[in-house]
PDB file of C-alpha atoms and ligand atoms in Angstrom:
ATOM      1  CA  MET A 295     270.616 150.143  67.626  1.00  0.00           C
ATOM      2  CA  ALA A 296     274.312 150.980  68.208  1.00  0.00           C
ATOM      3  CA  GLY A 297     276.316 150.042  65.150  1.00  0.00           C
ATOM      4  CA  ASN A 298     273.377 150.478  62.799  1.00  0.00           C
ATOM      5  CA  ILE A 299     273.380 154.204  62.112  1.00  0.00           C
ATOM      6  CA  THR A 300     275.616 156.705  60.369  1.00  0.00           C
ATOM      7  CA  LEU A 301     275.430 160.343  59.332  1.00  0.00           C
ATOM      8  CA  THR A 302     276.134 161.729  55.886  1.00  0.00           C
ATOM      9  CA  MET A 303     276.165 165.186  54.334  1.00  0.00           C
ATOM     10  CA  VAL A 304     276.191 166.037  50.648  1.00  0.00           C
ATOM     11  CA  LYS A 305     278.753 168.852  50.807  1.00  0.00           C
ATOM     12  CA  PRO A 306     278.298 172.291  49.159  1.00  0.00           C
ATOM     13  CA  VAL A 307     280.016 171.745  45.779  1.00  0.00           C
ATOM     14  CA  ALA A 308     278.268 168.407  45.175  1.00  0.00           C
ATOM     15  CA  TYR A 309     274.972 169.963  46.262  1.00  0.00           C
ATOM     16  CA  SER A 310     275.459 172.932  43.874  1.00  0.00           C
ATOM     17  CA  LYS A 311     276.092 170.510  40.999  1.00  0.00           C
ATOM     18  CA  ASN A 312     272.625 169.074  41.696  1.00  0.00           C
ATOM     19  CA  THR A 313     274.001 165.578  42.376  1.00  0.00           C
ATOM     20  CA  SER A 314     272.219 165.077  45.726  1.00  0.00           C
ATOM     21  CA  GLY A 315     269.524 162.913  44.112  1.00  0.00           C
ATOM     22  CA  LYS A 316     272.030 160.632  42.379  1.00  0.00           C
ATOM     23  CA  ILE A 317     274.017 160.310  45.600  1.00  0.00           C
ATOM     24  CA  LEU A 318     270.882 159.430  47.593  1.00  0.00           C
ATOM     25  CA  ALA A 319     270.015 156.808  44.981  1.00  0.00           C
ATOM     26  CA  ARG A 320     273.479 155.216  45.414  1.00  0.00           C
ATOM     27  CA  ILE A 321     272.902 155.185  49.165  1.00  0.00           C
ATOM     28  CA  THR A 322     269.469 153.564  49.131  1.00  0.00           C
ATOM     29  CA  GLU A 323     270.452 151.109  46.358  1.00  0.00           C
ATOM     30  CA  ALA A 324     273.300 149.973  48.637  1.00  0.00           C
ATOM     31  CA  GLY A 325     270.725 148.992  51.269  1.00  0.00           C
ATOM     32  CA  PHE A 326     270.771 152.015  53.568  1.00  0.00           C
ATOM     33  CA  TRP A 327     267.439 153.197  54.941  1.00  0.00           C
ATOM     34  CA  LEU A 328     266.796 156.942  55.070  1.00  0.00           C
ATOM     35  CA  VAL A 329     265.892 157.602  58.730  1.00  0.00           C
ATOM     36  CA  ALA A 330     265.931 161.403  58.428  1.00  0.00           C
ATOM     37  CA  ALA A 331     267.027 164.045  55.927  1.00  0.00           C
ATOM     38  CA  ARG A 332     266.923 167.765  55.277  1.00  0.00           C
ATOM     39  CA  THR A 333     268.546 170.464  53.195  1.00  0.00           C
ATOM     40  CA  MET A 334     270.041 173.376  55.118  1.00  0.00           C
ATOM     41  CA  GLN A 335     272.987 175.752  55.272  1.00  0.00           C
ATOM     42  CA  LEU A 336     275.328 175.417  58.236  1.00  0.00           C
ATOM     43  CA  SER A 337     276.404 178.612  59.990  1.00  0.00           C
ATOM     44  CA  LEU A 338     280.142 179.032  60.579  1.00  0.00           C
ATOM     45  CA  VAL A 339     279.500 178.430  64.283  1.00  0.00           C
ATOM     46  CA  GLN A 340     277.643 175.168  63.566  1.00  0.00           C
ATOM     47  CA  ALA A 341     280.377 173.977  61.181  1.00  0.00           C
ATOM     48  CA  LYS A 342     283.056 174.690  63.810  1.00  0.00           C
ATOM     49  CA  LYS A 343     281.071 172.737  66.383  1.00  0.00           C
ATOM     50  CA  PHE A 344     280.461 169.789  64.058  1.00  0.00           C
ATOM     51  CA  TYR A 345     284.151 169.543  63.078  1.00  0.00           C
ATOM     52  CA  ALA A 346     285.552 170.409  66.539  1.00  0.00           C
ATOM     53  CA  VAL A 347     287.607 167.170  66.555  1.00  0.00           C
ATOM     54  CA  HIS A 348     289.659 168.674  63.706  1.00  0.00           C
ATOM     55  CA  LYS A 349     290.188 172.090  65.336  1.00  0.00           C
ATOM     56  CA  ASP A 350     293.973 171.708  65.522  1.00  0.00           C
ATOM     57  CA  ARG A 351     294.395 170.413  61.953  1.00  0.00           C
ATOM     58  CA  PRO A 352     295.870 172.835  59.371  1.00  0.00           C
ATOM     59  CA  PHE A 353     292.807 172.477  57.130  1.00  0.00           C
ATOM     60  CA  PHE A 354     290.250 173.305  59.865  1.00  0.00           C
ATOM     61  CA  ASN A 355     289.534 176.960  58.962  1.00  0.00           C
ATOM     62  CA  ASP A 356     289.215 176.215  55.242  1.00  0.00           C
ATOM     63  CA  LEU A 357     286.999 173.219  55.983  1.00  0.00           C
ATOM     64  CA  VAL A 358     284.510 175.055  58.195  1.00  0.00           C
ATOM     65  CA  GLU A 359     284.348 177.997  55.766  1.00  0.00           C
ATOM     66  CA  PHE A 360     283.700 175.597  52.922  1.00  0.00           C
ATOM     67  CA  MET A 361     281.084 173.599  54.819  1.00  0.00           C
ATOM     68  CA  SER A 362     279.171 176.774  55.688  1.00  0.00           C
ATOM     69  CA  SER A 363     279.521 178.309  52.191  1.00  0.00           C
ATOM     70  CA  GLY A 364     276.293 176.953  50.718  1.00  0.00           C
ATOM     71  CA  PRO A 365     273.458 174.488  51.111  1.00  0.00           C
ATOM     72  CA  ILE A 366     274.040 170.862  52.051  1.00  0.00           C
ATOM     73  CA  LEU A 367     271.839 167.797  52.325  1.00  0.00           C
ATOM     74  CA  VAL A 368     272.225 166.033  55.663  1.00  0.00           C
ATOM     75  CA  ALA A 369     270.879 162.535  56.249  1.00  0.00           C
ATOM     76  CA  MET A 370     270.806 159.879  58.965  1.00  0.00           C
ATOM     77  CA  LEU A 371     271.140 156.369  57.542  1.00  0.00           C
ATOM     78  CA  GLU A 372     270.355 152.936  58.979  1.00  0.00           C
ATOM     79  CA  LYS A 373     271.893 149.618  57.953  1.00  0.00           C
ATOM     80  CA  GLU A 374     273.633 146.738  59.678  1.00  0.00           C
ATOM     81  CA  ASN A 375     277.295 147.757  60.091  1.00  0.00           C
ATOM     82  CA  ALA A 376     276.342 151.235  58.847  1.00  0.00           C
ATOM     83  CA  VAL A 377     279.534 153.179  59.645  1.00  0.00           C
ATOM     84  CA  GLU A 378     281.957 150.731  58.023  1.00  0.00           C
ATOM     85  CA  ASP A 379     279.717 149.906  55.055  1.00  0.00           C
ATOM     86  CA  TYR A 380     279.121 153.581  54.335  1.00  0.00           C
ATOM     87  CA  ARG A 381     282.849 154.372  54.461  1.00  0.00           C
ATOM     88  CA  LEU A 382     283.337 151.598  51.888  1.00  0.00           C
ATOM     89  CA  LEU A 383     280.574 153.036  49.686  1.00  0.00           C
ATOM     90  CA  ILE A 384     282.051 156.567  49.725  1.00  0.00           C
ATOM     91  CA  GLY A 385     285.722 155.598  49.326  1.00  0.00           C
ATOM     92  CA  LYS A 386     288.903 157.300  50.483  1.00  0.00           C
ATOM     93  CA  THR A 387     288.934 160.930  51.685  1.00  0.00           C
ATOM     94  CA  ASN A 388     290.712 162.158  48.543  1.00  0.00           C
ATOM     95  CA  PRO A 389     288.512 161.544  45.471  1.00  0.00           C
ATOM     96  CA  ALA A 390     291.700 161.093  43.399  1.00  0.00           C
ATOM     97  CA  GLU A 391     292.561 158.073  45.577  1.00  0.00           C
ATOM     98  CA  ALA A 392     289.026 156.706  45.948  1.00  0.00           C
ATOM     99  CA  ALA A 393     288.222 153.530  44.013  1.00  0.00           C
ATOM    100  CA  ASP A 394     286.155 153.622  40.815  1.00  0.00           C
ATOM    101  CA  GLY A 395     282.464 153.409  41.569  1.00  0.00           C
ATOM    102  CA  THR A 396     282.694 154.971  45.032  1.00  0.00           C
ATOM    103  CA  ILE A 397     280.677 158.124  45.716  1.00  0.00           C
ATOM    104  CA  ARG A 398     283.747 160.284  46.338  1.00  0.00           C
ATOM    105  CA  HIS A 399     285.412 159.044  43.144  1.00  0.00           C
ATOM    106  CA  ASP A 400     282.318 159.614  41.052  1.00  0.00           C
ATOM    107  CA  PHE A 401     281.014 162.874  42.552  1.00  0.00           C
ATOM    108  CA  GLY A 402     283.986 164.457  44.366  1.00  0.00           C
ATOM    109  CA  THR A 403     285.873 167.495  43.054  1.00  0.00           C
ATOM    110  CA  ASN A 404     288.979 167.629  45.275  1.00  0.00           C
ATOM    111  CA  LEU A 405     290.258 166.661  48.744  1.00  0.00           C
ATOM    112  CA  GLN A 406     288.128 169.326  50.451  1.00  0.00           C
ATOM    113  CA  ALA A 407     285.079 169.128  48.187  1.00  0.00           C
ATOM    114  CA  ASN A 408     284.924 165.341  48.328  1.00  0.00           C
ATOM    115  CA  ALA A 409     281.152 165.142  47.778  1.00  0.00           C
ATOM    116  CA  VAL A 410     280.081 163.618  51.097  1.00  0.00           C
ATOM    117  CA  HIS A 411     280.733 163.249  54.806  1.00  0.00           C
ATOM    118  CA  GLY A 412     280.533 159.881  56.559  1.00  0.00           C
ATOM    119  CA  SER A 413     280.786 159.202  60.308  1.00  0.00           C
ATOM    120  CA  ASP A 414     284.024 157.483  61.353  1.00  0.00           C
ATOM    121  CA  SER A 415     282.832 155.438  64.367  1.00  0.00           C
ATOM    122  CA  ASP A 416     279.620 154.252  66.010  1.00  0.00           C
ATOM    123  CA  GLU A 417     280.233 156.662  68.874  1.00  0.00           C
ATOM    124  CA  ASN A 418     280.607 159.644  66.535  1.00  0.00           C
ATOM    125  CA  ALA A 419     277.636 158.518  64.429  1.00  0.00           C
ATOM    126  CA  ILE A 420     275.413 158.874  67.508  1.00  0.00           C
ATOM    127  CA  ILE A 421     276.871 162.294  68.357  1.00  0.00           C
ATOM    128  CA  GLU A 422     276.518 163.494  64.749  1.00  0.00           C
ATOM    129  CA  CYS A 423     272.943 162.236  64.325  1.00  0.00           C
ATOM    130  CA  ASP A 424     272.010 163.953  67.614  1.00  0.00           C
ATOM    131  CA  PHE A 425     273.622 167.156  66.290  1.00  0.00           C
ATOM    132  CA  PHE A 426     271.097 167.338  63.429  1.00  0.00           C
ATOM    133  CA  PHE A 427     267.997 165.289  64.195  1.00  0.00           C
ATOM    134  CA  SER A 428     265.621 165.108  67.138  1.00  0.00           C
ATOM    135  CA  LYS A 429     263.988 161.777  67.993  1.00  0.00           C
ATOM    136  CA  SER A 430     260.668 162.914  66.499  1.00  0.00           C
ATOM    137  CA  GLU A 431     262.343 163.549  63.131  1.00  0.00           C
ATOM    138  CA  ARG A 432     263.590 159.937  62.844  1.00  0.00           C
ATOM    139  CA  PHE A 433     261.620 157.327  60.916  1.00  0.00           C
ATOM    140  CA  TYR A 434     263.192 153.880  61.122  1.00  0.00           C
ATOM    141  CA  ARG A 435     262.865 151.035  58.637  1.00  0.00           C
ATOM    142  CA  PRO A 436     259.490 149.359  59.082  1.00  0.00           C
ATOM    143  CA  GLY A 437     259.350 145.832  60.472  1.00  0.00           C
TER     144      GLY A 437
HETATM  145  P1  LIG B 666     286.923 161.892  56.217  1.00  0.00           P
HETATM  146  O1  LIG B 666     285.881 162.887  55.738  1.00  0.00           O
HETATM  147  O2  LIG B 666     287.296 160.906  55.150  1.00  0.00           O
HETATM  148  O3  LIG B 666     286.543 161.225  57.521  1.00  0.00           O
HETATM  149  P2  LIG B 666     288.711 163.577  57.779  1.00  0.00           P
HETATM  150  O4  LIG B 666     287.776 163.347  58.910  1.00  0.00           O
HETATM  151  O5  LIG B 666     290.162 163.314  57.994  1.00  0.00           O
HETATM  152  O6  LIG B 666     288.265 162.745  56.488  1.00  0.00           O
HETATM  153  O7  LIG B 666     288.588 165.075  57.284  1.00  0.00           O
HETATM  154  C1  LIG B 666     287.345 165.749  57.298  1.00  0.00           C
HETATM  155  C2  LIG B 666     287.207 166.524  56.007  1.00  0.00           C
HETATM  156  O8  LIG B 666     288.203 167.548  55.965  1.00  0.00           O
HETATM  157  C3  LIG B 666     287.447 165.719  54.721  1.00  0.00           C
HETATM  158  O9  LIG B 666     286.303 165.006  54.308  1.00  0.00           O
HETATM  159  C4  LIG B 666     287.823 166.801  53.753  1.00  0.00           C
HETATM  160  O10 LIG B 666     286.671 167.525  53.287  1.00  0.00           O
HETATM  161  C5  LIG B 666     288.644 167.739  54.623  1.00  0.00           C
HETATM  162  N1  LIG B 666     290.082 167.431  54.594  1.00  0.00           N
HETATM  163  C6  LIG B 666     290.701 166.356  55.128  1.00  0.00           C
HETATM  164  N2  LIG B 666     292.025 166.405  54.943  1.00  0.00           N
HETATM  165  C7  LIG B 666     292.270 167.559  54.250  1.00  0.00           C
HETATM  166  C8  LIG B 666     293.441 168.203  53.745  1.00  0.00           C
HETATM  167  N3  LIG B 666     294.658 167.663  53.919  1.00  0.00           N
HETATM  168  N4  LIG B 666     293.290 169.366  53.085  1.00  0.00           N
HETATM  169  C9  LIG B 666     292.069 169.929  52.933  1.00  0.00           C
HETATM  170  N5  LIG B 666     290.915 169.386  53.387  1.00  0.00           N
HETATM  171  C10 LIG B 666     291.006 168.211  54.027  1.00  0.00           C
HETATM  172 MG1  LIG B 667     286.187 162.110  59.355  1.00  0.00          MG
END
């Protein structure tokens, strides 16, 4: 199991542009299985907890306000080498630097509103999936 899951969020601006469906299609076409998903709005408290690792960064307050500013789509994904492969699919943090054809290049607006989140390690993927989804909400790839 470890190494096979990652967590993504379609962030508020991308969600408000109604691109969640196109982004999910990119994800499943790249071979990721949708284990769990929901739409929701994070509270400021939840956003601060989720991004606690960044609490000392200068962009922290703006980030948590942005992430709690509107609805998001959050999803747990399964694939071999999920964390690394998903980071490749989404591209660099800044959409302006992300390669053509990556999700952040194609759907991102700016460095903050960069369309999607992606876990950065297997350890954090487990923590982040546990943050959003109980075991009974997870439906793994059949077979
Ligand atoms: P990533 O999402 O690529 O893992 P980080 O974990 O470093 O990037 O940052 C978390 C999120 O914080 C980014 O996705 C982006 O929305 C925002 N962010 C990162 N760096 C900056 C910055 N210098 N200014 C504003 N927002 C930033
Ligand atoms: Mg990160």
